[in-house]
PDB file of C-alpha atoms in Angstrom:
ATOM      1  CA  MET A  27     -13.614 -20.000   5.727  1.00 80.00           C
ATOM      2  CA  LEU A  28     -17.307 -20.705   5.363  1.00 86.00           C
ATOM      3  CA  LEU A  29     -19.330 -23.906   5.518  1.00 90.00           C
ATOM      4  CA  LEU A  30     -22.595 -23.420   3.668  1.00 94.00           C
ATOM      5  CA  ARG A  31     -25.536 -25.835   3.927  1.00 94.00           C
ATOM      6  CA  ASN A  32     -27.629 -26.219   0.781  1.00 96.00           C
ATOM      7  CA  ASN A  33     -31.252 -25.331   1.584  1.00 97.00           C
ATOM      8  CA  GLN A  34     -32.355 -27.132  -1.608  1.00 97.00           C
ATOM      9  CA  ASP A  35     -34.218 -24.039  -2.798  1.00 98.00           C
ATOM     10  CA  GLY A  36     -31.361 -22.228  -4.510  1.00 97.00           C
ATOM     11  CA  THR A  37     -30.121 -20.670  -1.258  1.00 98.00           C
ATOM     12  CA  PHE A  38     -27.503 -21.564   1.334  1.00 98.00           C
ATOM     13  CA  THR A  39     -27.181 -21.059   5.093  1.00 96.00           C
ATOM     14  CA  ASP A  40     -23.860 -20.276   6.775  1.00 95.00           C
ATOM     15  CA  ILE A  41     -23.347 -22.988   9.422  1.00 94.00           C
ATOM     16  CA  THR A  42     -19.621 -22.437   9.977  1.00 92.00           C
ATOM     17  CA  THR A  43     -19.866 -21.422  13.647  1.00 93.00           C
ATOM     18  CA  GLN A  44     -22.490 -24.037  14.571  1.00 94.00           C
ATOM     19  CA  ALA A  45     -20.344 -26.712  12.905  1.00 95.00           C
ATOM     20  CA  GLY A  46     -17.317 -25.762  15.016  1.00 93.00           C
ATOM     21  CA  LEU A  47     -15.156 -24.850  12.027  1.00 89.00           C
ATOM     22  CA  THR A  48     -13.277 -21.790  13.131  1.00 78.00           C
ATOM     23  CA  SER A  49     -10.178 -20.290  11.634  1.00 72.00           C
ATOM     24  CA  THR A  50      -8.733 -17.030  12.877  1.00 71.00           C
ATOM     25  CA  GLY A  51      -5.865 -16.722  10.444  1.00 75.00           C
ATOM     26  CA  HIS A  52      -5.276 -16.564   6.733  1.00 80.00           C
ATOM     27  CA  ALA A  53      -6.308 -19.941   5.306  1.00 84.00           C
ATOM     28  CA  ILE A  54      -4.256 -20.926   2.255  1.00 85.00           C
ATOM     29  CA  ALA A  55      -5.825 -24.349   1.695  1.00 90.00           C
ATOM     30  CA  ILE A  56      -8.667 -26.575   2.782  1.00 92.00           C
ATOM     31  CA  VAL A  57      -8.137 -30.295   2.251  1.00 94.00           C
ATOM     32  CA  PRO A  58     -11.359 -32.343   2.380  1.00 94.00           C
ATOM     33  CA  ALA A  59     -10.672 -36.042   2.950  1.00 93.00           C
ATOM     34  CA  ASP A  60     -11.723 -38.940   5.143  1.00 92.00           C
ATOM     35  CA  PHE A  61      -8.721 -38.748   7.480  1.00 92.00           C
ATOM     36  CA  ASN A  62     -10.014 -41.288  10.038  1.00 89.00           C
ATOM     37  CA  ASN A  63     -11.763 -43.728   7.668  1.00 86.00           C
ATOM     38  CA  GLY A  64     -15.105 -42.773   9.242  1.00 87.00           C
ATOM     39  CA  ARG A  65     -16.814 -42.776   5.822  1.00 90.00           C
ATOM     40  CA  ASP A  66     -17.381 -39.030   5.906  1.00 92.00           C
ATOM     41  CA  ILE A  67     -15.525 -35.901   4.906  1.00 94.00           C
ATOM     42  CA  ASP A  68     -13.163 -34.320   7.434  1.00 95.00           C
ATOM     43  CA  PHE A  69     -11.321 -31.032   6.894  1.00 94.00           C
ATOM     44  CA  LEU A  70      -7.683 -30.055   7.200  1.00 94.00           C
ATOM     45  CA  ILE A  71      -7.479 -26.259   7.273  1.00 92.00           C
ATOM     46  CA  VAL A  72      -4.028 -24.931   6.482  1.00 89.00           C
ATOM     47  CA  ASP A  73      -3.250 -21.454   7.723  1.00 82.00           C
ATOM     48  CA  ARG A  74      -0.306 -19.376   6.544  1.00 74.00           C
ATOM     49  CA  ASP A  75       0.433 -18.018  10.018  1.00 71.00           C
ATOM     50  CA  ASP A  76      -0.529 -20.878  12.332  1.00 76.00           C
ATOM     51  CA  SER A  77      -0.441 -24.660  12.610  1.00 80.00           C
ATOM     52  CA  PRO A  78      -2.814 -26.584  10.358  1.00 88.00           C
ATOM     53  CA  ARG A  79      -6.003 -27.710  12.037  1.00 91.00           C
ATOM     54  CA  LEU A  80      -7.643 -31.094  11.545  1.00 94.00           C
ATOM     55  CA  PHE A  81     -11.409 -31.216  12.065  1.00 95.00           C
ATOM     56  CA  LEU A  82     -13.087 -34.640  12.212  1.00 95.00           C
ATOM     57  CA  ASN A  83     -16.688 -34.932  11.068  1.00 95.00           C
ATOM     58  CA  GLN A  84     -18.897 -35.926  14.020  1.00 96.00           C
ATOM     59  CA  ARG A  85     -21.795 -36.885  11.687  1.00 94.00           C
ATOM     60  CA  ASP A  86     -24.175 -34.471  13.433  1.00 94.00           C
ATOM     61  CA  PHE A  87     -23.356 -31.368  11.363  1.00 89.00           C
ATOM     62  CA  THR A  88     -20.441 -30.583  13.682  1.00 96.00           C
ATOM     63  CA  PHE A  89     -16.691 -31.041  13.520  1.00 96.00           C
ATOM     64  CA  ARG A  90     -14.170 -31.587  16.330  1.00 95.00           C
ATOM     65  CA  ASP A  91     -10.676 -30.072  16.295  1.00 93.00           C
ATOM     66  CA  VAL A  92      -8.297 -33.014  16.854  1.00 94.00           C
ATOM     67  CA  THR A  93      -5.088 -31.313  15.734  1.00 92.00           C
ATOM     68  CA  SER A  94      -3.121 -31.788  18.968  1.00 91.00           C
ATOM     69  CA  GLU A  95      -4.212 -35.352  19.671  1.00 92.00           C
ATOM     70  CA  ALA A  96      -3.479 -36.283  16.040  1.00 92.00           C
ATOM     71  CA  GLY A  97       0.102 -34.980  16.344  1.00 90.00           C
ATOM     72  CA  LEU A  98      -0.253 -32.367  13.609  1.00 88.00           C
ATOM     73  CA  THR A  99       0.979 -29.372  15.578  1.00 77.00           C
ATOM     74  CA  ARG A 100       3.735 -27.670  13.594  1.00 70.00           C
ATOM     75  CA  ASN A 101       5.029 -25.114  16.091  1.00 65.00           C
ATOM     76  CA  GLY A 102       6.771 -22.235  14.363  1.00 66.00           C
ATOM     77  CA  SER A 103       6.585 -23.830  10.924  1.00 75.00           C
ATOM     78  CA  VAL A 104       5.239 -21.745   8.064  1.00 81.00           C
ATOM     79  CA  THR A 105       3.151 -23.770   5.614  1.00 85.00           C
ATOM     80  CA  THR A 106       3.227 -22.677   1.973  1.00 87.00           C
ATOM     81  CA  GLY A 107       1.431 -25.626   0.346  1.00 89.00           C
ATOM     82  CA  VAL A 108      -0.245 -28.946   1.138  1.00 93.00           C
ATOM     83  CA  THR A 109      -1.574 -32.103  -0.496  1.00 95.00           C
ATOM     84  CA  ALA A 110      -2.980 -35.364   0.841  1.00 96.00           C
ATOM     85  CA  ALA A 111      -3.083 -38.928  -0.465  1.00 95.00           C
ATOM     86  CA  ASP A 112      -2.302 -42.447   0.750  1.00 94.00           C
ATOM     87  CA  LEU A 113       1.497 -42.619   0.458  1.00 93.00           C
ATOM     88  CA  ASN A 114       2.069 -45.904   2.302  1.00 89.00           C
ATOM     89  CA  HIS A 115      -0.863 -48.006   1.029  1.00 89.00           C
ATOM     90  CA  ASP A 116      -2.645 -48.311   4.396  1.00 89.00           C
ATOM     91  CA  ASP A 117      -5.939 -46.835   3.096  1.00 90.00           C
ATOM     92  CA  TYR A 118      -5.533 -43.651   5.152  1.00 92.00           C
ATOM     93  CA  PRO A 119      -4.624 -40.269   3.671  1.00 95.00           C
ATOM     94  CA  ASP A 120      -1.172 -38.982   4.540  1.00 96.00           C
ATOM     95  CA  ILE A 121      -0.326 -35.284   4.285  1.00 95.00           C
ATOM     96  CA  VAL A 122       2.602 -33.478   2.658  1.00 95.00           C
ATOM     97  CA  PHE A 123       3.265 -29.989   4.014  1.00 92.00           C
ATOM     98  CA  ALA A 124       5.495 -27.603   2.074  1.00 91.00           C
ATOM     99  CA  GLY A 125       7.249 -24.962   4.130  1.00 86.00           C
ATOM    100  CA  GLU A 126       9.567 -22.015   3.746  1.00 84.00           C
ATOM    101  CA  THR A 127      12.550 -24.090   4.908  1.00 77.00           C
ATOM    102  CA  SER A 128      13.482 -27.742   4.564  1.00 71.00           C
ATOM    103  CA  THR A 129      12.657 -28.325   8.246  1.00 76.00           C
ATOM    104  CA  ASP A 130       9.211 -26.777   7.675  1.00 83.00           C
ATOM    105  CA  SER A 131       8.523 -29.282   4.873  1.00 89.00           C
ATOM    106  CA  THR A 132       7.190 -32.500   6.378  1.00 90.00           C
ATOM    107  CA  ILE A 133       5.135 -35.568   5.633  1.00 93.00           C
ATOM    108  CA  ALA A 134       2.514 -36.580   8.179  1.00 94.00           C
ATOM    109  CA  LEU A 135       2.047 -40.350   7.884  1.00 94.00           C
ATOM    110  CA  SER A 136      -1.272 -41.584   9.242  1.00 93.00           C
ATOM    111  CA  ASP A 137      -1.084 -44.360  11.817  1.00 90.00           C
ATOM    112  CA  GLY A 138      -4.599 -45.554  10.988  1.00 82.00           C
ATOM    113  CA  GLN A 139      -5.767 -44.686  14.503  1.00 79.00           C
ATOM    114  CA  GLY A 140      -6.286 -40.948  14.015  1.00 81.00           C
ATOM    115  CA  GLY A 141      -2.681 -39.956  14.686  1.00 90.00           C
ATOM    116  CA  PHE A 142       0.180 -38.893  12.461  1.00 94.00           C
ATOM    117  CA  THR A 143       3.949 -39.320  12.573  1.00 93.00           C
ATOM    118  CA  MET A 144       5.975 -36.464  11.123  1.00 91.00           C
ATOM    119  CA  THR A 145       8.852 -37.323   8.770  1.00 90.00           C
ATOM    120  CA  PRO A 146      10.959 -35.115   6.481  1.00 89.00           C
ATOM    121  CA  ALA A 147       9.514 -34.262   3.069  1.00 91.00           C
ATOM    122  CA  PRO A 148      11.573 -34.263  -0.115  1.00 91.00           C
ATOM    123  CA  THR A 149      13.675 -31.115  -0.430  1.00 88.00           C
ATOM    124  CA  SER A 150      11.689 -30.221  -3.551  1.00 87.00           C
ATOM    125  CA  ALA A 151       8.742 -29.386  -1.278  1.00 89.00           C
ATOM    126  CA  GLN A 152      10.649 -26.474   0.262  1.00 88.00           C
ATOM    127  CA  GLY A 153       8.928 -23.227  -0.638  1.00 87.00           C
ATOM    128  CA  ALA A 154       6.338 -24.946  -2.834  1.00 90.00           C
ATOM    129  CA  HIS A 155       3.102 -23.076  -3.395  1.00 88.00           C
ATOM    130  CA  ALA A 156       1.374 -26.031  -5.007  1.00 91.00           C
ATOM    131  CA  LEU A 157       1.900 -29.767  -4.533  1.00 94.00           C
ATOM    132  CA  GLN A 158       0.438 -32.806  -6.243  1.00 95.00           C
ATOM    133  CA  LEU A 159       0.940 -36.504  -5.538  1.00 96.00           C
ATOM    134  CA  PHE A 160       0.680 -38.869  -8.496  1.00 95.00           C
ATOM    135  CA  ASP A 161       2.409 -41.996  -9.790  1.00 95.00           C
ATOM    136  CA  TYR A 162       4.333 -40.600 -12.758  1.00 90.00           C
ATOM    137  CA  ASP A 163       6.361 -43.778 -13.377  1.00 92.00           C
ATOM    138  CA  ASN A 164       3.616 -46.377 -12.765  1.00 94.00           C
ATOM    139  CA  ASP A 165       5.553 -48.199 -10.028  1.00 95.00           C
ATOM    140  CA  GLY A 166       2.656 -48.123  -7.548  1.00 95.00           C
ATOM    141  CA  LEU A 167       4.252 -45.399  -5.402  1.00 95.00           C
ATOM    142  CA  LEU A 168       3.013 -41.815  -5.380  1.00 96.00           C
ATOM    143  CA  ASP A 169       5.580 -39.244  -6.500  1.00 96.00           C
ATOM    144  CA  LEU A 170       5.577 -35.537  -5.580  1.00 96.00           C
ATOM    145  CA  LEU A 171       5.267 -32.684  -8.062  1.00 94.00           C
ATOM    146  CA  SER A 172       6.073 -29.283  -6.514  1.00 93.00           C
ATOM    147  CA  TRP A 173       5.684 -25.790  -7.943  1.00 91.00           C
ATOM    148  CA  THR A 174       8.211 -23.395  -6.419  1.00 86.00           C
ATOM    149  CA  SER A 175       9.653 -20.020  -7.346  1.00 83.00           C
ATOM    150  CA  ASP A 176      12.543 -22.032  -8.869  1.00 82.00           C
ATOM    151  CA  GLY A 177      10.172 -23.838 -11.229  1.00 86.00           C
ATOM    152  CA  VAL A 178       8.522 -27.243 -11.228  1.00 89.00           C
ATOM    153  CA  GLN A 179      10.256 -30.016  -9.260  1.00 91.00           C
ATOM    154  CA  LEU A 180       9.574 -33.760  -9.349  1.00 93.00           C
ATOM    155  CA  ALA A 181      10.558 -36.090  -6.511  1.00 94.00           C
ATOM    156  CA  ARG A 182      10.329 -39.824  -7.211  1.00 94.00           C
ATOM    157  CA  ASN A 183       9.189 -42.005  -4.341  1.00 94.00           C
ATOM    158  CA  ILE A 184      11.462 -45.066  -4.231  1.00 92.00           C
ATOM    159  CA  GLY A 185       9.797 -46.589  -1.182  1.00 87.00           C
ATOM    160  CA  THR A 186      12.126 -45.656   1.647  1.00 86.00           C
ATOM    161  CA  SER A 187      13.222 -42.251   0.378  1.00 90.00           C
ATOM    162  CA  TRP A 188      12.776 -39.700  -2.403  1.00 92.00           C
ATOM    163  CA  THR A 189      15.047 -38.811  -5.288  1.00 92.00           C
ATOM    164  CA  ASP A 190      14.928 -35.638  -7.381  1.00 90.00           C
ATOM    165  CA  VAL A 191      14.263 -36.569 -11.003  1.00 91.00           C
ATOM    166  CA  SER A 192      13.370 -33.077 -12.216  1.00 86.00           C
ATOM    167  CA  THR A 193      16.239 -32.742 -14.684  1.00 81.00           C
ATOM    168  CA  GLU A 194      15.660 -36.200 -16.172  1.00 80.00           C
ATOM    169  CA  THR A 195      11.899 -35.896 -16.559  1.00 74.00           C
ATOM    170  CA  LEU A 196      10.887 -32.252 -16.899  1.00 66.00           C
ATOM    171  CA  THR A 197      11.759 -29.955 -19.745  1.00 54.00           C
ATOM    172  CA  THR A 198      13.957 -26.983 -18.939  1.00 54.00           C
ATOM    173  CA  GLN A 199      11.808 -24.017 -18.049  1.00 55.00           C
ATOM    174  CA  PRO A 200      12.249 -20.606 -16.499  1.00 57.00           C
ATOM    175  CA  PRO A 201      11.122 -20.076 -12.902  1.00 59.00           C
ATOM    176  CA  LEU A 202       7.470 -19.143 -12.540  1.00 56.00           C
ATOM    177  CA  PRO A 203       6.574 -15.785 -10.977  1.00 61.00           C
ATOM    178  CA  VAL A 204       5.046 -16.128  -7.526  1.00 57.00           C
TER     179      VAL A 204
END
């Protein structure tokens, strides 16, 4: 991963190390979002072989790793995909992690204070390589679209749980090669 500062002359300077953004593994996704409502961009770096790492923008060209204190440590879980959006209408981004198993697939709900509470994700997130949250049925709740080796899956958010509506809403399609 690299963080490049625009020198405003057509060139860039690598400031990754000075900014405190380090990743030793194989990053599969970087999610830029304002995770603490600090009115700046923070980074969630998702690594295939390690826990995701949440870096909060310190507004001085540096970032602080707050993964442990935020409750985002996913010991032993393998992450295959990630997306972030405000699932519970509290104005803070929540995170959906897809994993190789159903127990690896979790939703991290923001508490609005910089912490997250882990809850189970819809089973359609298992093994997903790409995730997207959107309100497909216009009910005000974000639903989860997952791309897995078994094809595209759609989980409808009904407020307190999720229901698989793939067969009712998506056309029949062969599995996509991964």
